[in-house]
mmCIF file of C-alpha atoms in Angstrom:
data_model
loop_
_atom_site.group_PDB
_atom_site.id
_atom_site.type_symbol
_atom_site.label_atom_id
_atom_site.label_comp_id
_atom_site.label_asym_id
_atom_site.label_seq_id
_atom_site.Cartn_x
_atom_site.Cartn_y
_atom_site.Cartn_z
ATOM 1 C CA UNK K 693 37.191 145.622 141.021
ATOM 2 C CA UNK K 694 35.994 146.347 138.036
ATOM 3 C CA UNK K 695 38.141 145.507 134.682
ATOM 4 C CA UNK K 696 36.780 146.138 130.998
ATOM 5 C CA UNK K 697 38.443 144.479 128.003
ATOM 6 C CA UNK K 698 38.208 146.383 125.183
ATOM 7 C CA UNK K 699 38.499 144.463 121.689
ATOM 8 C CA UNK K 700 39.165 146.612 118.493
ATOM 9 C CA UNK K 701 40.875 149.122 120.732
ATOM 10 C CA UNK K 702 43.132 150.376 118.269
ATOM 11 C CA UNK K 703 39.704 151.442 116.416
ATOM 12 C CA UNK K 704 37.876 154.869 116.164
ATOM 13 C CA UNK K 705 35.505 154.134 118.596
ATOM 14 C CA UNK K 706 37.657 151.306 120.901
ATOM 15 C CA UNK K 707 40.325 153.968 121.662
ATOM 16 C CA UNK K 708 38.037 156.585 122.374
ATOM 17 C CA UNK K 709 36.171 154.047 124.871
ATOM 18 C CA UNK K 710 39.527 153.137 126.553
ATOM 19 C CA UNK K 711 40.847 156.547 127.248
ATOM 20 C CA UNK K 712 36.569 157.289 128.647
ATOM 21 C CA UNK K 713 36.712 154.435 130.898
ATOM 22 C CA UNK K 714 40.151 155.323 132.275
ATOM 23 C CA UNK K 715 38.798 158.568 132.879
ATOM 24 C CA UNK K 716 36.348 157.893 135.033
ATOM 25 C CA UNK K 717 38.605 155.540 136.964
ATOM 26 C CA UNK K 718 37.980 151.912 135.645
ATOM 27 C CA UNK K 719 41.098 149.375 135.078
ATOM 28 C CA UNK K 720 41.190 149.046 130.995
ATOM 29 C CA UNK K 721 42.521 146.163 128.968
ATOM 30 C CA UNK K 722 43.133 146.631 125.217
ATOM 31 C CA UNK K 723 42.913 144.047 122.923
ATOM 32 C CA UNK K 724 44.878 144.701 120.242
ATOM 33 C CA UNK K 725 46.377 142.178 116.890
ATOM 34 C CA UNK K 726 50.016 143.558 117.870
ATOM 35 C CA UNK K 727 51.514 145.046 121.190
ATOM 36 C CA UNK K 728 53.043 148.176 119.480
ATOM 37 C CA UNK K 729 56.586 149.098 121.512
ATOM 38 C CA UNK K 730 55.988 153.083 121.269
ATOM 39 C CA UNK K 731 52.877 152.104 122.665
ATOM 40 C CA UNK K 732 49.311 153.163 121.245
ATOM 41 C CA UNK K 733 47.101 154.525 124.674
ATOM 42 C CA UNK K 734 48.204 155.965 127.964
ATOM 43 C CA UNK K 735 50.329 154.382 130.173
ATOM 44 C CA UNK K 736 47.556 153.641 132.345
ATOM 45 C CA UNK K 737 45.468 151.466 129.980
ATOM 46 C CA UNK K 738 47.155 148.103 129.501
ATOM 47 C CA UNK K 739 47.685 146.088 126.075
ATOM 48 C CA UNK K 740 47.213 142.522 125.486
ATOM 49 C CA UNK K 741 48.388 141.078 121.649
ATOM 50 C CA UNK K 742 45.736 138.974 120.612
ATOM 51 C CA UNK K 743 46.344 138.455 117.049
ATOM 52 C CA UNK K 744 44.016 137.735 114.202
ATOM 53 C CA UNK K 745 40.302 137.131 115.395
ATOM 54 C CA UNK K 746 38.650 133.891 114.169
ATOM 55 C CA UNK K 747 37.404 130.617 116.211
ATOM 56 C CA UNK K 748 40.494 129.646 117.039
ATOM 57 C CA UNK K 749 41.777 132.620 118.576
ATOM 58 C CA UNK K 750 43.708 132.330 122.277
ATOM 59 C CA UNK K 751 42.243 134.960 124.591
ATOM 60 C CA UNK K 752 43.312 133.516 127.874
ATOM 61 C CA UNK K 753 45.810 136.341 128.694
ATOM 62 C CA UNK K 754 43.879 138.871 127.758
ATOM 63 C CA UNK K 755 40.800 137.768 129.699
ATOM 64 C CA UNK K 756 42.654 137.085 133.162
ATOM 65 C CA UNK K 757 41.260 138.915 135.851
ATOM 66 C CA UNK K 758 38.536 140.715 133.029
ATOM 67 C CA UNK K 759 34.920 141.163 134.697
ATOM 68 C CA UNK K 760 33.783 142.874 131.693
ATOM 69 C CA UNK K 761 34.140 142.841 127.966
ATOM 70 C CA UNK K 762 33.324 145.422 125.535
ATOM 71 C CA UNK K 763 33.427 143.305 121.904
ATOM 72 C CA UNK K 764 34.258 146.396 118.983
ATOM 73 C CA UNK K 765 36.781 144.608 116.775
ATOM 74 C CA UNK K 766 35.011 143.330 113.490
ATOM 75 C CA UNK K 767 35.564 142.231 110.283
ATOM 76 C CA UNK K 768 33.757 145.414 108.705
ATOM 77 C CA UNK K 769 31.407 146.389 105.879
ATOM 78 C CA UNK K 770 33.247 147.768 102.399
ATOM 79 C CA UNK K 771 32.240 149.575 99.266
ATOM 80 C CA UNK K 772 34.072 147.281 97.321
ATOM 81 C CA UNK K 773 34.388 143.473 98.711
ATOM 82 C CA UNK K 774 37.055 141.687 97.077
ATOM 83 C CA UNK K 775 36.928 138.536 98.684
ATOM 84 C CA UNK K 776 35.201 135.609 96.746
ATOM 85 C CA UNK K 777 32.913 134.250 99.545
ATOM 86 C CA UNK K 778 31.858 137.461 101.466
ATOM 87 C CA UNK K 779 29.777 135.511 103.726
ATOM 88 C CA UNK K 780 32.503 132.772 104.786
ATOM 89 C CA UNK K 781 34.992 135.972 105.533
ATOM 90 C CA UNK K 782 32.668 137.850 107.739
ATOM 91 C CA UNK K 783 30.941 134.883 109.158
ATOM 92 C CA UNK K 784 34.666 133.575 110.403
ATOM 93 C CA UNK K 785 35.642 137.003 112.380
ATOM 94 C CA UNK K 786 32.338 138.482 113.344
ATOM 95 C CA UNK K 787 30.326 135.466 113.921
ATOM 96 C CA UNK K 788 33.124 132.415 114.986
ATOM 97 C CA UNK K 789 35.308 134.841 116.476
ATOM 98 C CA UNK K 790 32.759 136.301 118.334
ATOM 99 C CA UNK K 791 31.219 133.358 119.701
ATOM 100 C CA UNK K 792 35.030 132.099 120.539
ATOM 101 C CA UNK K 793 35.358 135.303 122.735
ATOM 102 C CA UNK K 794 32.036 134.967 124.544
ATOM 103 C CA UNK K 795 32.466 131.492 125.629
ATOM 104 C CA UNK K 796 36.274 131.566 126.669
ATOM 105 C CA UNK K 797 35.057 135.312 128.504
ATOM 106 C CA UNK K 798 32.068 132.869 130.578
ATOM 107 C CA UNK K 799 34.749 130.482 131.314
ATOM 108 C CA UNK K 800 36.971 132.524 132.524
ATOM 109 C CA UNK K 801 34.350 134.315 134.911
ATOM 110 C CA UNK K 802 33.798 137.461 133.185
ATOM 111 C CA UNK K 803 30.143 139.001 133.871
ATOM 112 C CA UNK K 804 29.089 141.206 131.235
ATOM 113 C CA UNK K 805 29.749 140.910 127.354
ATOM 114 C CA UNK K 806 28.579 143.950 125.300
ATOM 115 C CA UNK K 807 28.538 143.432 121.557
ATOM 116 C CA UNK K 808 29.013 146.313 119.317
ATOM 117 C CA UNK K 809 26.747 145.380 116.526
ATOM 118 C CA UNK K 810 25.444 147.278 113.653
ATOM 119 C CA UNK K 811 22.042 149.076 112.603
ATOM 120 C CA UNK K 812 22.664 147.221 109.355
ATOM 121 C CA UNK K 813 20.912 144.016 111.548
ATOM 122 C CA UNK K 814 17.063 145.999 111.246
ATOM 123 C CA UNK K 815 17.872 147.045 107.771
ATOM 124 C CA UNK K 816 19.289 149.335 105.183
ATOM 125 C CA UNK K 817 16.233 151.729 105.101
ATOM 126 C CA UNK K 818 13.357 153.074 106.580
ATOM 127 C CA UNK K 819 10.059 154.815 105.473
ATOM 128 C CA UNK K 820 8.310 157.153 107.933
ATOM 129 C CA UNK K 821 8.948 154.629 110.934
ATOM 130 C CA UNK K 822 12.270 154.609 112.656
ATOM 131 C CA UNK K 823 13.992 151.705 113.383
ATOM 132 C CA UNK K 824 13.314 150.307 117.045
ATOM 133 C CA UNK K 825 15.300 147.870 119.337
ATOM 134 C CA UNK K 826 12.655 145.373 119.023
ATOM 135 C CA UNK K 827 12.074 145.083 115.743
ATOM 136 C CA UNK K 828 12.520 141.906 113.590
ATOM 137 C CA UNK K 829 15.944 141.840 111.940
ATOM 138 C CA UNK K 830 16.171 142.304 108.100
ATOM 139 C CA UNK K 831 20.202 142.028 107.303
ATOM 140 C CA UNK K 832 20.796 142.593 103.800
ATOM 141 C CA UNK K 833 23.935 141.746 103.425
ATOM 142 C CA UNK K 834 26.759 139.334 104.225
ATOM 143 C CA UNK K 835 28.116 141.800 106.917
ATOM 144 C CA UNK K 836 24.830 142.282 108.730
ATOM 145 C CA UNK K 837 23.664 138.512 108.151
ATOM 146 C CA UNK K 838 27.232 137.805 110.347
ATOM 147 C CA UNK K 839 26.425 140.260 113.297
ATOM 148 C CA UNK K 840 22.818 139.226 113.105
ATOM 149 C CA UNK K 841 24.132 135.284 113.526
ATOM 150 C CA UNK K 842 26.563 136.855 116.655
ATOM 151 C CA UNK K 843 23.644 138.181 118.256
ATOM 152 C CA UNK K 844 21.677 134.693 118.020
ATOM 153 C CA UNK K 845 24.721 133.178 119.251
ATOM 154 C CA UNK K 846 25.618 135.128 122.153
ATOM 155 C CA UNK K 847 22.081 134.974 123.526
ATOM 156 C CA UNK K 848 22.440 131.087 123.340
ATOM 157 C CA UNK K 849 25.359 131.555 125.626
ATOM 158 C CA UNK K 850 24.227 133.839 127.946
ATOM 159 C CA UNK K 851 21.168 131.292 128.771
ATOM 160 C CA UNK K 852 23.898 128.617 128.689
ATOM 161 C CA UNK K 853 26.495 130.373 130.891
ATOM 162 C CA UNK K 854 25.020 133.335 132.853
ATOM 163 C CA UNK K 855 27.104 135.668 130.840
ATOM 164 C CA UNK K 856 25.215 139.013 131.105
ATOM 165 C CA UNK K 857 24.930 140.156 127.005
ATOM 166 C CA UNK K 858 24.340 143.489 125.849
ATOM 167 C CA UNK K 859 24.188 144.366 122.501
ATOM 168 C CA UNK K 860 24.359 147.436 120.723
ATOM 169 C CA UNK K 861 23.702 148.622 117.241
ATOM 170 C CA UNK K 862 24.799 151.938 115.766
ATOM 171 C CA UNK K 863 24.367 153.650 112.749
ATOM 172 C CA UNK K 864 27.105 155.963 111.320
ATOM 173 C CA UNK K 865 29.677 157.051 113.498
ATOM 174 C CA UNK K 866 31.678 159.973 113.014
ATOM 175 C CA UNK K 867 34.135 162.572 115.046
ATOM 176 C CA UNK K 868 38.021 162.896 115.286
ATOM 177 C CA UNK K 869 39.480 159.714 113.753
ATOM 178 C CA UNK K 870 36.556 159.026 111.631
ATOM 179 C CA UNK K 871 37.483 157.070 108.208
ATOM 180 C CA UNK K 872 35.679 155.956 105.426
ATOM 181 C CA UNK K 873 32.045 157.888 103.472
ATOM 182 C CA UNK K 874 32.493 160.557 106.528
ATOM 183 C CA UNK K 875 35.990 161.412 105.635
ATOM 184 C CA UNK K 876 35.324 161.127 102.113
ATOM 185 C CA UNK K 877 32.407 164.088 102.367
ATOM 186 C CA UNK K 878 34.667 165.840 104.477
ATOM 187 C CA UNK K 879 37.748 166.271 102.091
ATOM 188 C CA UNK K 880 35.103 166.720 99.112
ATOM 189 C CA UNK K 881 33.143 170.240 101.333
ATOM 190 C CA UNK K 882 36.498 171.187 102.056
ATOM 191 C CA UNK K 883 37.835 171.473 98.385
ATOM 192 C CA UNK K 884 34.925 172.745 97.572
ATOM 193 C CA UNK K 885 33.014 170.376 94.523
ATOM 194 C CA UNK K 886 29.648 171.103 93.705
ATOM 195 C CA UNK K 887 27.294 168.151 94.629
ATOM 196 C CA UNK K 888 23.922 167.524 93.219
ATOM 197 C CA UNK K 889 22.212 166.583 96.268
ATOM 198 C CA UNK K 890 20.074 169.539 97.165
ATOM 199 C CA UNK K 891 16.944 167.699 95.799
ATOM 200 C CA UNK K 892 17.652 164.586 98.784
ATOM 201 C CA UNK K 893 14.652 164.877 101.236
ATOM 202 C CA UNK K 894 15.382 162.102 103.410
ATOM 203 C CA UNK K 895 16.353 161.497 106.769
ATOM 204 C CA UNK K 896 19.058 159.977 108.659
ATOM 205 C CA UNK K 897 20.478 159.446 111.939
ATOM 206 C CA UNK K 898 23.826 159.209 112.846
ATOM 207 C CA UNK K 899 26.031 158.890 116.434
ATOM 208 C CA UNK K 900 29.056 160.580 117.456
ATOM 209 C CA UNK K 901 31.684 159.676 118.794
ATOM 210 C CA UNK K 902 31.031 160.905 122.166
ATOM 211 C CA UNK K 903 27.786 159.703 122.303
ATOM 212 C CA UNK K 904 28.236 156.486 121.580
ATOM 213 C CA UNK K 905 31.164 155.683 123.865
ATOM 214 C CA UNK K 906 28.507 157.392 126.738
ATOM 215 C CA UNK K 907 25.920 154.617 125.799
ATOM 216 C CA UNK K 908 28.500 152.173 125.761
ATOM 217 C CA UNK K 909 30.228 153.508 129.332
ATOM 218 C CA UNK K 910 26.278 152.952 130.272
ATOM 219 C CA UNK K 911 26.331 149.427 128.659
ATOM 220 C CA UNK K 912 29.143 148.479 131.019
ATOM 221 C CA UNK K 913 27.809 149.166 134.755
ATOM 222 C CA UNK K 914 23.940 149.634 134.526
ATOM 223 C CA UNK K 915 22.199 146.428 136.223
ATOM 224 C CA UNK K 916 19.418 147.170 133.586
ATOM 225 C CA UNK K 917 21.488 146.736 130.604
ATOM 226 C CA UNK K 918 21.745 143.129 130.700
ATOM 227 C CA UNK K 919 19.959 140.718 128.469
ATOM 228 C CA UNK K 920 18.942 143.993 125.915
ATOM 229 C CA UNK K 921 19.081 145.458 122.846
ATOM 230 C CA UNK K 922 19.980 148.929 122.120
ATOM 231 C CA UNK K 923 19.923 150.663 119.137
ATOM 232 C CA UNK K 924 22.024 154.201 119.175
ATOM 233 C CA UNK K 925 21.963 157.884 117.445
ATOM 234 C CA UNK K 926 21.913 161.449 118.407
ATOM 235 C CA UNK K 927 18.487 162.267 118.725
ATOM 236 C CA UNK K 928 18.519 164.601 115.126
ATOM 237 C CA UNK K 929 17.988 163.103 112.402
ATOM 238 C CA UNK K 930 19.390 165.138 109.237
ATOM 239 C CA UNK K 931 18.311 165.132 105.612
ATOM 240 C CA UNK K 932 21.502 164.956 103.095
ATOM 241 C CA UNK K 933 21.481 168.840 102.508
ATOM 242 C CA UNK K 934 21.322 169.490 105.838
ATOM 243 C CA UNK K 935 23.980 167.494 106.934
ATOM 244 C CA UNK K 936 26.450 168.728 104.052
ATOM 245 C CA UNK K 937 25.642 172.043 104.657
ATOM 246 C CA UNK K 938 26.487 172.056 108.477
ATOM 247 C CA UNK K 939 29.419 170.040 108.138
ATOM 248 C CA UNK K 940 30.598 172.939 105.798
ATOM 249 C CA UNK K 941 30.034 175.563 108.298
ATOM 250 C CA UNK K 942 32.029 173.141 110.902
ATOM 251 C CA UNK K 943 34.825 173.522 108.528
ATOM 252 C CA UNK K 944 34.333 177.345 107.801
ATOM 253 C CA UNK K 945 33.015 176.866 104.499
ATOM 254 C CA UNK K 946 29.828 176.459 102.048
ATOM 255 C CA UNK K 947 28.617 173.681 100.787
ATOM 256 C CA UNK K 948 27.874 173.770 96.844
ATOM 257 C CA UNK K 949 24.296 171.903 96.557
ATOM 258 C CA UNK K 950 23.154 171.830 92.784
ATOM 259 C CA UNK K 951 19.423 170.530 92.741
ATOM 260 C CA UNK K 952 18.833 167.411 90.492
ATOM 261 C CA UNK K 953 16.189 164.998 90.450
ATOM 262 C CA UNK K 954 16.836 162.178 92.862
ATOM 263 C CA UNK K 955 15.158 159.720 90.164
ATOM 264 C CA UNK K 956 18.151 160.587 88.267
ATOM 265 C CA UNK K 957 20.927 160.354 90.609
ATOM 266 C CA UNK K 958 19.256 156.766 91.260
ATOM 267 C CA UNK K 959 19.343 155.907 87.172
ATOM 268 C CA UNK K 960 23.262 157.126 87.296
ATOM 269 C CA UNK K 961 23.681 154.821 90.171
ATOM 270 C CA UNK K 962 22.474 151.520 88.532
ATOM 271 C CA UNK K 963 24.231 152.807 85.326
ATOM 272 C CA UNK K 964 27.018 153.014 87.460
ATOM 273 C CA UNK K 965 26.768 149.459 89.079
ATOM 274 C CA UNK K 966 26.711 151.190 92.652
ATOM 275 C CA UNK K 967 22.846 151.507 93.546
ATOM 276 C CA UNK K 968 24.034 151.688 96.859
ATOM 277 C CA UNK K 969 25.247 154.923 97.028
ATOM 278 C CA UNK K 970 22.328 156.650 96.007
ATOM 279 C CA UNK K 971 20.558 154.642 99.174
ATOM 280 C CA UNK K 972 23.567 156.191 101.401
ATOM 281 C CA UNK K 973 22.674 159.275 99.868
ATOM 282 C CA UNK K 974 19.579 159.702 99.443
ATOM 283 C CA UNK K 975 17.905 157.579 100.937
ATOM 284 C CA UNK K 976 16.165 157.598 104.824
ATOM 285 C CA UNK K 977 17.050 155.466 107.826
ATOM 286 C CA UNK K 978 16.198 156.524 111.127
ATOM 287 C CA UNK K 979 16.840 155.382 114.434
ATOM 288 C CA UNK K 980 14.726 155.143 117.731
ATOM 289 C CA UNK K 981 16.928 155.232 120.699
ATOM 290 C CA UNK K 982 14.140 155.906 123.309
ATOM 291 C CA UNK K 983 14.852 152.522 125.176
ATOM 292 C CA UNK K 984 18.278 153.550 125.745
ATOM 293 C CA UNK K 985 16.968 156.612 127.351
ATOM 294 C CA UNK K 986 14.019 154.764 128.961
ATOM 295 C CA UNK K 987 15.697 151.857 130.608
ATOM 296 C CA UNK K 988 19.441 153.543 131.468
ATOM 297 C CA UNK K 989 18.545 156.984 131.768
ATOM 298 C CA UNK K 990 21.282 157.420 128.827
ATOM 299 C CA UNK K 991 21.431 161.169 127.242
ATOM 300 C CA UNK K 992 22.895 162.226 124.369
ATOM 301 C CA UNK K 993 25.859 164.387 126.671
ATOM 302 C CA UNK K 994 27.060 165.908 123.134
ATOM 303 C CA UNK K 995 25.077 167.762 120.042
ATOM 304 C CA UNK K 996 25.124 167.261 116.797
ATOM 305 C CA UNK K 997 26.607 170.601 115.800
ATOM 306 C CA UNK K 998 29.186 169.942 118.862
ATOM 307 C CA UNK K 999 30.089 166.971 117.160
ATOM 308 C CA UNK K 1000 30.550 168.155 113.395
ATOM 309 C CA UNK K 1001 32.359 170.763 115.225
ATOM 310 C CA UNK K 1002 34.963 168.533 117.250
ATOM 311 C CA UNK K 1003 35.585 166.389 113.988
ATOM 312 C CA UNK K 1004 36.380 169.601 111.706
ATOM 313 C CA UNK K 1005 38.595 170.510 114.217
ATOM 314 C CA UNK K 1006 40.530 167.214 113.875
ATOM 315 C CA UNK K 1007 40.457 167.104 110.008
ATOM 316 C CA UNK K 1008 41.602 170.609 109.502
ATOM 317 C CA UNK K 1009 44.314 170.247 112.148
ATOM 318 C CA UNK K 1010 45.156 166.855 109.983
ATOM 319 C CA UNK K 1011 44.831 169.061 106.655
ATOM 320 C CA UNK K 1012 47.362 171.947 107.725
#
């Protein structure tokens, strides 16, 4: 029989995954920091408390009887990083805590270990070639450098151990629950403030929801999974216009694009000490998920306009 443990699956995406899997029949475990008494999924999918995540961490409970593990809990990129050694922080959640997991997982007898990693391993941007599966890594950052060091490690195991490792890398993920940037653009098109983004001609890709818990549903019982790296996205990539102006119509309005000169926006940026958001904004990083589609037969099962449209749903029903 097969049983999935699902870390992070409190999460956006880890809850979604757990109510999928039940769906289509498959014994769930959540891993979760506390066991919540009014309980936080359906009856059917089990909880296991597993506290904070670091080397150290006791997963022996939660791992009984597990065949499979699906690894989304993470010590996760911010806007503004407070800690005073970035590196040590991530490095002790996403990269100890990870390896911690894998081997205790092997030793317990668990077959398959997919790693939810991040696009952020290939890079931050891209110019008129997509990111691909294959490529050579280029982290950028302390968060990316720690999933990048996860990766190495969990390969080492799998050679080690016989541990089946997938590993998958998404870009931005959005739909009902979403948090951060997404939500952020969300409540700004709703309330209607005039952005000065209609000069951005760049192009992104992004996930949703649904279709990244179907490549990760995939991830978990196809025999050609193991041992590879998949990188995941819709299939549409979207300039920043674009994107803010369909959004809009998702939540029944328009979106307010004032053109300005992207050199400037960049200039106000630095000025600003945050270079980085002009990169989120207007800057280009696309994704290649063809192996996904090549090797597992994986489709996209849900549109990008479907998408937008499920998430408005949930943040106007939120915004009554």
């Amino acid at each position: 029989m097969t049983r999935v443990l699902v870390t992070g699956a409190n999460g956006f995406v880890g809850s979604a995954l757990c109510e999928q899997l039940r769906a289509q029949g498959t014994a769930v475990r959540a891993a979760v920091r506390i066991v919540s008494s009014s309980g936080d999924h359906s009856p059917s999918v089990q909880s296991a408390g597993v506290g904070e995540i670091h080397a150290g961490t006791d997963w022996s409970a939660a791992l009984a009887g597990v065949t499979h593990v699906v690894h989304l809990a993470a010590r996760v990129h911010v806007m503004r990083e407070k800690s005073r050694d970035p590196l040590a922080d991530f490095r002790a959640v996403n990269t100890a805590g990870t390896v911690n997991l894998a081997r205790q997982a092997a030793a317990a007898g668990a077959r398959r270990f997919v790693y939810v990693s991040t696009i952020k391993v290939n890079g931050e941007r891209t110019s008129g070639q997509s990111f691909r599966a294959d490529d050579n890594p280029q982290p950028e950052d302390a968060y990316a450098l720690s999933k990048l060091e996860a990766e190495f490690a969990l390969k080492e195991i799998s050679q080690h151990s016989g541990l089946e490792v997938v590993i998958v890398r998404p870009p931005l993920v959005y739909g009902p629950g979403v948090k951060g940037n997404f939500l952020s653009m969300l409540r700004v098109i709703r309330q209607g403030w005039p952005l000065p983004l209609a000069s951005c001609n760049n192009r992104r890709s992004l996930v949703g929801l649904t279709n990244l818990v179907s490549l990760l549903e995939k991830c978990v019982t196809h025999p050609a999974a193991a041992g590879q790296v998949f990188l995941a996205a819709d299939g549409e990539d979207l300039s920043t216009p674009e994107l803010l102006s369909r959004v809009a119509r998702a939540l029944g309005r328009k979106a307010r694009l004032l053109p300005f000169p992207p050199a400037m926006l960049s200039l106000a940026a630095s000025i600003a000490g945050r270079p980085g958001i002009y990169e989120r904004l207007c800057g280009s990083l696309q994704v290649d998920a063809g192996k996904a589609r090549e090797l597992l037969g994986w489709t996209p099962p849900s549109s990008v306009d479907a998408e937008l449209a499920r998430t408005a749903s949930w943040f106007l029903a939120l915004n009554r």
